[in-house]
Amino acid sequence: MRLTARGLGHRFDDQPFLFRNVDLDLEAGRTYAVTGPSGSGKTTLLSILAGWVRPTEGEVDRGDASTVGWVFQNPHGVFQRTALDHVSLPFIAAGSSRADADRHASALLEDFGLGHRAETRFSALSGGEAQRLLLARGIAAAPALLLVDEPTAQLDPLTSATVNAALGAAAGRRSIVVIATHDAGTRDACTDHIDMATFA
């Protein structure tokens, strides 16, 4: 699975361009860190890749990358549902039995360091645990393109480290994973780096 972008540029109304001449070749099984100063267009680029914003210049070819998942900066879940419930649901929605869904979900929770929290309600999870849970749920849904916006922005350094370790577990799977971040640890956890400062 592959997503390509050629000559992307974007600005809002008559404002200066956020970025121009962005060429990308994104492949499933890899994680891409999108870095750059505030205002460089990191989140805007994610929105363009998702097809939610039309670029001012250039085009995106999603090929067969038609499904999109997004993990937002502030994790949201169903307070009374367990961590296992959150990750099992995408498997059930895809047609798995509850038993098979729970088995696959349990394996993913282990990958993201949450195996011991499987039966814990979302409301009892720490911020870092909740963020890792939603990353696991995003992977469970197996979108062609998984977008993650500033996953460590609200977290302390120790908790950020646990989330960054979990991002490493996202590589090598079926999705193209693109992560907007200011965090050097997040950047280093990814397989590839897109520096928006080079497209200013």
CSV table of C-alpha atoms in Angstrom, one decimal:
chain,number,residue,atom,x,y,z
A,1,MET,CA,0.0,0.0,0.0
A,2,ARG,CA,1.4,3.4,-1.0
A,3,LEU,CA,0.4,7.1,-0.8
A,4,THR,CA,2.1,9.7,-2.9
A,5,ALA,CA,2.0,13.5,-2.9
A,6,ARG,CA,3.5,15.7,-5.5
A,7,GLY,CA,4.1,19.5,-5.3
A,8,LEU,CA,2.0,20.1,-2.2
A,9,GLY,CA,1.7,23.7,-1.1
A,10,HIS,CA,-0.9,25.3,1.1
A,11,ARG,CA,-1.9,28.7,2.4
A,12,PHE,CA,-5.1,30.1,4.0
A,13,ASP,CA,-6.8,32.8,2.0
A,14,ASP,CA,-4.2,35.5,1.1
A,15,GLN,CA,-1.8,34.5,3.8
A,16,PRO,CA,1.8,33.4,3.1
A,17,PHE,CA,2.3,29.8,2.2
A,18,LEU,CA,2.7,27.4,5.1
A,19,PHE,CA,4.7,25.1,2.9
A,20,ARG,CA,5.4,24.4,-0.8
A,21,ASN,CA,6.9,21.8,-3.0
A,22,VAL,CA,6.2,18.8,-0.7
A,23,ASP,CA,6.8,15.5,-2.4
A,24,LEU,CA,6.1,12.3,-0.4
A,25,ASP,CA,6.1,8.6,-0.9
A,26,LEU,CA,4.6,6.9,2.1
A,27,GLU,CA,4.4,3.1,2.5
A,28,ALA,CA,2.5,0.8,4.8
A,29,GLY,CA,4.6,-0.7,7.6
A,30,ARG,CA,6.5,2.5,8.2
A,31,THR,CA,6.0,5.4,10.7
A,32,TYR,CA,6.7,9.0,9.6
A,33,ALA,CA,7.4,11.8,12.0
A,34,VAL,CA,6.3,15.2,10.7
A,35,THR,CA,8.3,17.9,12.6
A,36,GLY,CA,8.7,21.6,12.4
A,37,PRO,CA,8.1,24.8,14.4
A,38,SER,CA,4.6,25.9,15.3
A,39,GLY,CA,2.8,27.3,12.3
A,40,SER,CA,4.8,25.2,9.8
A,41,GLY,CA,1.7,23.3,8.7
A,42,LYS,CA,2.2,19.9,10.4
A,43,THR,CA,-1.5,19.3,11.2
A,44,THR,CA,-2.5,20.9,7.9
A,45,LEU,CA,-0.4,18.4,6.1
A,46,LEU,CA,-2.1,15.5,8.0
A,47,SER,CA,-5.5,16.9,7.0
A,48,ILE,CA,-4.5,17.1,3.4
A,49,LEU,CA,-3.2,13.5,3.4
A,50,ALA,CA,-6.5,12.5,4.9
A,51,GLY,CA,-8.4,14.3,2.2
A,52,TRP,CA,-10.1,16.6,4.6
A,53,VAL,CA,-8.4,19.7,3.3
A,54,ARG,CA,-7.8,20.5,-0.4
A,55,PRO,CA,-4.2,21.7,-1.0
A,56,THR,CA,-3.7,25.1,-2.6
A,57,GLU,CA,-1.1,23.4,-4.9
A,58,GLY,CA,-0.2,19.9,-5.9
A,59,GLU,CA,-2.1,16.6,-5.5
A,60,VAL,CA,-2.3,13.5,-3.4
A,61,ASP,CA,-2.7,10.0,-4.9
A,62,ARG,CA,-4.0,7.7,-2.2
A,63,GLY,CA,-4.2,4.7,-4.4
A,64,ASP,CA,-5.9,2.0,-2.4
A,65,ALA,CA,-5.3,3.9,0.9
A,66,SER,CA,-8.9,4.8,1.2
A,67,THR,CA,-9.6,4.4,5.0
A,68,VAL,CA,-8.3,6.9,7.5
A,69,GLY,CA,-7.9,6.8,11.3
A,70,TRP,CA,-6.9,9.8,13.5
A,71,VAL,CA,-5.6,9.7,17.0
A,72,PHE,CA,-6.0,13.2,18.5
A,73,GLN,CA,-3.8,15.1,21.0
A,74,ASN,CA,-6.3,14.6,23.9
A,75,PRO,CA,-7.4,11.0,24.2
A,76,HIS,CA,-11.1,10.4,24.4
A,77,GLY,CA,-12.7,7.1,25.3
A,78,VAL,CA,-15.8,5.6,26.9
A,79,PHE,CA,-15.2,6.1,30.6
A,80,GLN,CA,-16.9,2.9,31.8
A,81,ARG,CA,-15.5,0.6,29.1
A,82,THR,CA,-12.4,-1.4,29.8
A,83,ALA,CA,-9.1,-1.1,27.8
A,84,LEU,CA,-9.8,-4.5,26.3
A,85,ASP,CA,-13.3,-3.3,25.2
A,86,HIS,CA,-11.8,-0.3,23.3
A,87,VAL,CA,-9.3,-2.4,21.3
A,88,SER,CA,-11.7,-5.4,20.8
A,89,LEU,CA,-14.4,-3.2,19.2
A,90,PRO,CA,-12.6,-2.6,15.8
A,91,PHE,CA,-12.0,-6.4,15.4
A,92,ILE,CA,-15.7,-7.1,16.2
A,93,ALA,CA,-16.8,-4.4,13.7
A,94,ALA,CA,-14.6,-6.2,11.1
A,95,GLY,CA,-16.5,-9.4,11.7
A,96,SER,CA,-14.5,-11.3,14.3
A,97,SER,CA,-16.2,-13.2,17.1
A,98,ARG,CA,-15.9,-11.7,20.6
A,99,ALA,CA,-13.4,-14.4,21.6
A,100,ASP,CA,-11.2,-13.8,18.6
A,101,ALA,CA,-11.5,-10.1,19.0
A,102,ASP,CA,-10.4,-10.3,22.6
A,103,ARG,CA,-7.5,-12.5,21.7
A,104,HIS,CA,-6.2,-10.1,19.0
A,105,ALA,CA,-6.9,-7.1,21.3
A,106,SER,CA,-5.0,-8.7,24.2
A,107,ALA,CA,-2.0,-9.2,22.0
A,108,LEU,CA,-2.1,-5.5,20.9
A,109,LEU,CA,-2.4,-4.3,24.5
A,110,GLU,CA,0.7,-6.3,25.3
A,111,ASP,CA,2.6,-4.7,22.4
A,112,PHE,CA,1.6,-1.3,23.8
A,113,GLY,CA,2.6,-2.1,27.3
A,114,LEU,CA,-1.0,-2.3,28.5
A,115,GLY,CA,-1.6,-6.0,29.0
A,116,HIS,CA,-1.8,-5.6,32.7
A,117,ARG,CA,-4.5,-2.9,32.3
A,118,ALA,CA,-6.8,-4.9,30.0
A,119,GLU,CA,-9.7,-5.0,32.5
A,120,THR,CA,-9.2,-1.4,33.7
A,121,ARG,CA,-11.9,1.1,32.9
A,122,PHE,CA,-10.9,4.0,30.6
A,123,SER,CA,-11.6,6.5,33.4
A,124,ALA,CA,-9.0,4.9,35.6
A,125,LEU,CA,-6.1,5.1,33.1
A,126,SER,CA,-3.4,7.6,33.3
A,127,GLY,CA,-2.9,10.1,30.5
A,128,GLY,CA,0.0,8.1,29.0
A,129,GLU,CA,-2.0,4.9,29.3
A,130,ALA,CA,-5.0,6.4,27.6
A,131,GLN,CA,-2.9,7.7,24.7
A,132,ARG,CA,-1.2,4.3,24.3
A,133,LEU,CA,-4.7,2.7,24.4
A,134,LEU,CA,-6.0,4.9,21.6
A,135,LEU,CA,-2.9,4.2,19.5
A,136,ALA,CA,-3.6,0.5,20.0
A,137,ARG,CA,-7.2,1.0,19.0
A,138,GLY,CA,-6.1,2.9,15.9
A,139,ILE,CA,-3.9,0.0,14.9
A,140,ALA,CA,-6.7,-2.5,15.6
A,141,ALA,CA,-9.0,-0.7,13.2
A,142,ALA,CA,-6.3,-1.3,10.5
A,143,PRO,CA,-6.9,1.9,8.5
A,144,ALA,CA,-4.8,2.3,5.4
A,145,LEU,CA,-3.6,5.7,6.8
A,146,LEU,CA,-3.3,6.3,10.5
A,147,LEU,CA,-2.7,10.0,11.5
A,148,VAL,CA,-1.5,10.9,15.0
A,149,ASP,CA,-1.4,14.5,16.1
A,150,GLU,CA,1.1,15.5,18.9
A,151,PRO,CA,0.7,12.3,21.0
A,152,THR,CA,3.0,13.5,23.8
A,153,ALA,CA,2.1,17.2,23.8
A,154,GLN,CA,0.3,17.1,27.2
A,155,LEU,CA,2.5,14.5,28.9
A,156,ASP,CA,5.4,14.6,31.3
A,157,PRO,CA,8.8,13.3,30.1
A,158,LEU,CA,8.5,9.9,31.7
A,159,THR,CA,5.0,9.3,30.3
A,160,SER,CA,6.1,10.6,26.9
A,161,ALA,CA,8.8,8.0,26.9
A,162,THR,CA,6.2,5.2,27.3
A,163,VAL,CA,4.1,6.6,24.5
A,164,ASN,CA,7.1,6.9,22.2
A,165,ALA,CA,8.1,3.3,22.9
A,166,ALA,CA,4.5,2.3,21.9
A,167,LEU,CA,4.9,4.2,18.7
A,168,GLY,CA,7.7,1.9,17.8
A,169,ALA,CA,5.2,-1.0,18.0
A,170,ALA,CA,3.1,0.7,15.3
A,171,ALA,CA,5.8,0.1,12.7
A,172,GLY,CA,5.7,-3.0,10.5
A,173,ARG,CA,2.0,-3.2,10.5
A,174,ARG,CA,-0.5,-2.8,7.7
A,175,SER,CA,-1.1,0.9,8.1
A,176,ILE,CA,0.8,4.0,6.9
A,177,VAL,CA,1.4,5.9,10.1
A,178,VAL,CA,2.1,9.6,10.1
A,179,ILE,CA,2.7,11.5,13.3
A,180,ALA,CA,2.9,15.3,13.8
A,181,THR,CA,5.2,16.1,16.7
A,182,HIS,CA,7.5,18.5,18.4
A,183,ASP,CA,9.0,15.7,20.5
A,184,ALA,CA,12.5,14.5,19.5
A,185,GLY,CA,11.8,11.2,21.3
A,186,THR,CA,8.7,10.7,19.1
A,187,ARG,CA,10.7,11.6,16.0
A,188,ASP,CA,13.4,9.1,16.9
A,189,ALA,CA,10.8,6.4,17.6
A,190,CYS,CA,9.6,6.6,13.9
A,191,THR,CA,11.2,4.9,10.9
A,192,ASP,CA,11.2,8.1,8.8
A,193,HIS,CA,11.3,11.9,9.2
A,194,ILE,CA,9.6,14.7,7.3
A,195,ASP,CA,10.9,18.1,8.3
A,196,MET,CA,8.5,20.8,7.4
A,197,ALA,CA,11.1,23.5,7.9
A,198,THR,CA,12.7,22.3,4.6
A,199,PHE,CA,9.5,23.2,2.8
A,200,ALA,CA,9.0,26.8,4.1
